[in-house]
PDB file of C-alpha atoms in Angstrom:
ATOM      1  CA  MET A 122      -7.671  17.551  28.575  1.00 48.00           C
ATOM      2  CA  LYS A 123      -8.046  17.231  24.809  1.00 54.00           C
ATOM      3  CA  ASN A 124      -4.536  18.605  23.965  1.00 57.00           C
ATOM      4  CA  PRO A 125      -2.578  15.803  25.735  1.00 57.00           C
ATOM      5  CA  ILE A 126      -4.590  13.135  24.273  1.00 56.00           C
ATOM      6  CA  LEU A 127      -4.095  14.609  20.871  1.00 47.00           C
ATOM      7  CA  ILE A 128      -0.480  15.203  21.292  1.00 51.00           C
ATOM      8  CA  ILE A 129      -0.096  11.425  22.415  1.00 52.00           C
ATOM      9  CA  CYS A 130      -2.095  10.178  19.503  1.00 47.00           C
ATOM     10  CA  ILE A 131       0.100  12.147  17.111  1.00 50.00           C
ATOM     11  CA  LEU A 132       3.261  10.947  18.658  1.00 47.00           C
ATOM     12  CA  LEU A 133       2.157   7.421  18.430  1.00 48.00           C
ATOM     13  CA  LEU A 134       1.161   7.947  14.703  1.00 47.00           C
ATOM     14  CA  PHE A 135       4.323   9.254  13.575  1.00 47.00           C
ATOM     15  CA  PRO A 136       6.562   6.069  13.978  1.00 45.00           C
ATOM     16  CA  ILE A 137       3.773   4.103  12.253  1.00 44.00           C
ATOM     17  CA  LEU A 138       3.766   6.236   9.271  1.00 45.00           C
ATOM     18  CA  GLY A 139       7.420   6.518   9.179  1.00 45.00           C
ATOM     19  CA  LYS A 140       7.681   2.706   9.066  1.00 43.00           C
ATOM     20  CA  ALA A 141       4.960   2.580   6.615  1.00 45.00           C
ATOM     21  CA  GLN A 142       6.805   4.619   4.181  1.00 48.00           C
ATOM     22  CA  MET A 143       9.995   2.365   4.643  1.00 57.00           C
ATOM     23  CA  VAL A 144       8.010  -0.749   3.678  1.00 67.00           C
ATOM     24  CA  GLU A 145      10.197  -2.856   1.492  1.00 88.00           C
ATOM     25  CA  TYR A 146       8.701  -5.436  -0.996  1.00 91.00           C
ATOM     26  CA  ARG A 147       9.433  -7.034  -4.340  1.00 89.00           C
ATOM     27  CA  TYR A 148       6.762  -8.060  -6.808  1.00 90.00           C
ATOM     28  CA  ALA A 149       6.770 -11.894  -7.358  1.00 88.00           C
ATOM     29  CA  GLU A 150       4.010 -13.054  -9.617  1.00 93.00           C
ATOM     30  CA  THR A 151       0.505 -12.079 -10.827  1.00 93.00           C
ATOM     31  CA  VAL A 152      -2.280 -14.650  -9.875  1.00 94.00           C
ATOM     32  CA  SER A 153      -5.536 -13.287 -11.247  1.00 94.00           C
ATOM     33  CA  GLU A 154      -7.637 -10.297 -12.065  1.00 94.00           C
ATOM     34  CA  ILE A 155     -11.341 -10.435 -11.605  1.00 95.00           C
ATOM     35  CA  GLN A 156     -13.637  -7.341 -11.750  1.00 94.00           C
ATOM     36  CA  GLY A 157     -11.114  -4.759 -10.889  1.00 94.00           C
ATOM     37  CA  ASP A 158      -9.513  -6.750  -8.160  1.00 97.00           C
ATOM     38  CA  VAL A 159      -5.823  -7.896  -8.515  1.00 97.00           C
ATOM     39  CA  THR A 160      -4.298 -10.872  -6.933  1.00 97.00           C
ATOM     40  CA  PHE A 161      -0.470 -10.960  -6.876  1.00 97.00           C
ATOM     41  CA  ARG A 162       2.224 -12.376  -4.874  1.00 97.00           C
ATOM     42  CA  LEU A 163       4.757 -10.132  -3.149  1.00 95.00           C
ATOM     43  CA  PHE A 164       7.880 -10.764  -1.101  1.00 94.00           C
ATOM     44  CA  VAL A 165       7.745  -8.475   1.956  1.00 93.00           C
ATOM     45  CA  PHE A 166      10.783  -7.457   4.112  1.00 91.00           C
ATOM     46  CA  CYS A 167       9.739  -6.721   7.613  1.00 87.00           C
ATOM     47  CA  ASP A 168      11.608  -7.039  11.061  1.00 86.00           C
ATOM     48  CA  SER A 169       8.427  -7.367  13.283  1.00 86.00           C
ATOM     49  CA  LYS A 170       6.215 -10.217  13.129  1.00 88.00           C
ATOM     50  CA  LYS A 171       3.477  -8.190  14.800  1.00 91.00           C
ATOM     51  CA  MET A 172       3.603  -5.521  12.080  1.00 91.00           C
ATOM     52  CA  LEU A 173       3.932  -8.029   9.309  1.00 91.00           C
ATOM     53  CA  ASP A 174       0.318  -8.307   8.039  1.00 93.00           C
ATOM     54  CA  SER A 175      -0.300  -4.510   8.072  1.00 93.00           C
ATOM     55  CA  THR A 176       3.128  -4.204   6.268  1.00 93.00           C
ATOM     56  CA  ALA A 177       2.009  -6.435   3.603  1.00 95.00           C
ATOM     57  CA  CYS A 178      -1.239  -4.856   3.009  1.00 96.00           C
ATOM     58  CA  LEU A 179       0.452  -1.495   2.745  1.00 95.00           C
ATOM     59  CA  ALA A 180       3.013  -3.044   0.311  1.00 95.00           C
ATOM     60  CA  GLY A 181       0.228  -4.510  -1.886  1.00 96.00           C
ATOM     61  CA  VAL A 182      -1.358  -1.030  -2.182  1.00 96.00           C
ATOM     62  CA  ARG A 183       1.905   0.683  -2.999  1.00 96.00           C
ATOM     63  CA  CYS A 184       2.869  -1.922  -5.673  1.00 95.00           C
ATOM     64  CA  VAL A 185      -0.399  -1.189  -7.477  1.00 96.00           C
ATOM     65  CA  MET A 186       0.049   2.557  -7.183  1.00 95.00           C
ATOM     66  CA  PHE A 187       3.597   2.897  -7.894  1.00 94.00           C
ATOM     67  CA  ASN A 188       4.754  -0.409  -9.962  1.00 94.00           C
ATOM     68  CA  GLY A 189       1.807  -1.977 -11.452  1.00 94.00           C
ATOM     69  CA  ILE A 190       0.883  -5.597 -11.755  1.00 95.00           C
ATOM     70  CA  PRO A 191       2.123  -7.269 -14.969  1.00 94.00           C
ATOM     71  CA  GLY A 192      -0.429  -9.287 -16.870  1.00 93.00           C
ATOM     72  CA  THR A 193      -3.473  -7.202 -15.932  1.00 94.00           C
ATOM     73  CA  LYS A 194      -5.208  -3.997 -17.068  1.00 94.00           C
ATOM     74  CA  PHE A 195      -3.350  -2.406 -14.048  1.00 94.00           C
ATOM     75  CA  SER A 196       0.097  -3.376 -15.694  1.00 94.00           C
ATOM     76  CA  LYS A 197       1.272   0.260 -15.614  1.00 94.00           C
ATOM     77  CA  PRO A 198       1.479   2.095 -12.259  1.00 94.00           C
ATOM     78  CA  LEU A 199      -1.672   4.034 -11.159  1.00 94.00           C
ATOM     79  CA  LEU A 200       0.601   7.104 -10.483  1.00 93.00           C
ATOM     80  CA  ASN A 201       3.316   8.199 -12.948  1.00 89.00           C
ATOM     81  CA  ASP A 202       5.007  10.482 -10.663  1.00 88.00           C
ATOM     82  CA  GLY A 203       7.179   9.002  -7.927  1.00 88.00           C
ATOM     83  CA  GLU A 204       6.147   8.261  -4.438  1.00 91.00           C
ATOM     84  CA  LYS A 205       8.340  10.996  -2.785  1.00 92.00           C
ATOM     85  CA  THR A 206       7.161  13.477  -5.282  1.00 92.00           C
ATOM     86  CA  LEU A 207       3.586  12.803  -4.788  1.00 93.00           C
ATOM     87  CA  MET A 208       3.946  12.588  -0.900  1.00 92.00           C
ATOM     88  CA  SER A 209       5.350  16.173  -0.924  1.00 93.00           C
ATOM     89  CA  LYS A 210       2.618  17.318  -3.278  1.00 93.00           C
ATOM     90  CA  PHE A 211      -0.292  15.683  -1.348  1.00 94.00           C
ATOM     91  CA  PRO A 212       0.983  15.020   2.273  1.00 94.00           C
ATOM     92  CA  GLY A 213      -2.491  15.039   3.841  1.00 95.00           C
ATOM     93  CA  TYR A 214      -3.890  12.288   1.458  1.00 95.00           C
ATOM     94  CA  PHE A 215      -0.836  10.022   1.826  1.00 95.00           C
ATOM     95  CA  LYS A 216      -0.795  10.319   5.642  1.00 95.00           C
ATOM     96  CA  ASP A 217      -4.406   9.267   5.744  1.00 95.00           C
ATOM     97  CA  LEU A 218      -4.031   6.575   3.163  1.00 95.00           C
ATOM     98  CA  TYR A 219      -0.916   5.058   4.710  1.00 94.00           C
ATOM     99  CA  GLY A 220      -2.236   5.617   8.300  1.00 92.00           C
ATOM    100  CA  THR A 221      -5.630   3.759   8.080  1.00 91.00           C
ATOM    101  CA  ARG A 222      -7.353   3.917   4.817  1.00 94.00           C
ATOM    102  CA  TYR A 223      -5.117   1.363   2.919  1.00 96.00           C
ATOM    103  CA  THR A 224      -7.034  -1.301   4.392  1.00 95.00           C
ATOM    104  CA  ASP A 225     -10.112  -0.219   2.506  1.00 96.00           C
ATOM    105  CA  TYR A 226      -8.480  -1.443  -0.686  1.00 97.00           C
ATOM    106  CA  VAL A 227      -7.202  -4.724   0.496  1.00 97.00           C
ATOM    107  CA  LYS A 228      -9.734  -7.554  -0.093  1.00 97.00           C
ATOM    108  CA  ASP A 229      -7.484 -10.364   1.025  1.00 96.00           C
ATOM    109  CA  CYS A 230      -3.914 -10.890   2.460  1.00 96.00           C
ATOM    110  CA  VAL A 231      -2.580 -14.538   2.994  1.00 96.00           C
ATOM    111  CA  MET A 232       0.956 -15.357   4.162  1.00 95.00           C
ATOM    112  CA  LEU A 233       2.355 -18.207   2.035  1.00 96.00           C
ATOM    113  CA  SER A 234       5.531 -18.686   3.688  1.00 93.00           C
ATOM    114  CA  LYS A 235       6.903 -18.578   7.384  1.00 92.00           C
ATOM    115  CA  PHE A 236       7.847 -15.294   8.797  1.00 90.00           C
ATOM    116  CA  LYS A 237      11.506 -14.422   8.074  1.00 81.00           C
ATOM    117  CA  LYS A 238      13.055 -11.398   9.960  1.00 76.00           C
ATOM    118  CA  SER A 239      14.406  -9.124   7.185  1.00 70.00           C
ATOM    119  CA  GLY A 240      18.219  -9.012   6.708  1.00 71.00           C
ATOM    120  CA  GLN A 241      20.450 -10.627   4.376  1.00 68.00           C
ATOM    121  CA  GLY A 242      17.760 -10.950   1.673  1.00 73.00           C
ATOM    122  CA  LYS A 243      15.097 -12.640   3.790  1.00 83.00           C
ATOM    123  CA  SER A 244      11.548 -11.912   3.078  1.00 90.00           C
ATOM    124  CA  THR A 245       8.003 -13.456   3.677  1.00 93.00           C
ATOM    125  CA  LEU A 246       5.694 -14.450   0.660  1.00 95.00           C
ATOM    126  CA  PHE A 247       2.214 -12.973   0.697  1.00 96.00           C
ATOM    127  CA  GLU A 248      -0.689 -13.562  -1.728  1.00 97.00           C
ATOM    128  CA  ILE A 249      -2.547 -10.101  -1.742  1.00 97.00           C
ATOM    129  CA  THR A 250      -5.804  -8.938  -3.492  1.00 97.00           C
ATOM    130  CA  VAL A 251      -6.139  -5.235  -3.922  1.00 97.00           C
ATOM    131  CA  LYS A 252      -9.258  -3.448  -5.163  1.00 97.00           C
ATOM    132  CA  ALA A 253      -7.322  -1.635  -7.864  1.00 96.00           C
ATOM    133  CA  PHE A 254     -10.354  -0.318  -9.606  1.00 96.00           C
ATOM    134  CA  ASP A 255     -11.776   1.394  -6.338  1.00 96.00           C
ATOM    135  CA  LEU A 256      -8.252   2.672  -5.470  1.00 96.00           C
ATOM    136  CA  ARG A 257      -7.794   4.285  -8.918  1.00 95.00           C
ATOM    137  CA  LYS A 258     -11.321   5.856  -8.524  1.00 95.00           C
ATOM    138  CA  ASP A 259     -10.409   7.286  -4.984  1.00 95.00           C
ATOM    139  CA  LEU A 260      -7.056   8.635  -6.471  1.00 95.00           C
ATOM    140  CA  GLU A 261      -9.098  10.467  -9.403  1.00 94.00           C
ATOM    141  CA  LYS A 262     -11.783  11.702  -6.848  1.00 94.00           C
ATOM    142  CA  ASN A 263      -8.976  13.195  -4.669  1.00 93.00           C
ATOM    143  CA  HIS A 264      -7.192  14.752  -7.778  1.00 91.00           C
ATOM    144  CA  ILE A 265      -4.149  12.682  -7.280  1.00 92.00           C
ATOM    145  CA  LYS A 266      -4.433  10.999 -10.531  1.00 86.00           C
ATOM    146  CA  THR A 267      -5.508  13.014 -13.427  1.00 77.00           C
ATOM    147  CA  THR A 268      -8.141  11.441 -15.746  1.00 66.00           C
ATOM    148  CA  PHE A 269      -8.235  11.699 -19.572  1.00 58.00           C
ATOM    149  CA  GLY A 270     -11.429  12.353 -21.674  1.00 47.00           C
ATOM    150  CA  ILE A 271     -14.603  13.940 -20.864  1.00 41.00           C
TER     151      ILE A 271
END
């Protein structure tokens, strides 16, 4: 009985993970940085209104990890290697992070413009607060990001 349930769960999870990896976003501007939390605006390109909030949260986490947030102490990306390279080196970590854990690092996510189905350059503007310090600590703890010093 456990095997069919497990297979169904895995089959349902793969489309979500595939979609998460295809999230397109564009950094707009930095709003603030307070005690390791960075607030910034992102344009998120998404075709599904139902998936828009989760897509925006994941885009915010990916932006901090792979792009950096200008004007903050996290102006450089947390991870220097590319996303595809790191996903092939640490597939279990990124599957878990992109599947559910990314929400642990999003403090706030507010839609600032109306939903626009992506295509022809249409996007939805979000203001997102990411716990960048906590995310960095998790990356270091899991040996995804190397630390310098003692």
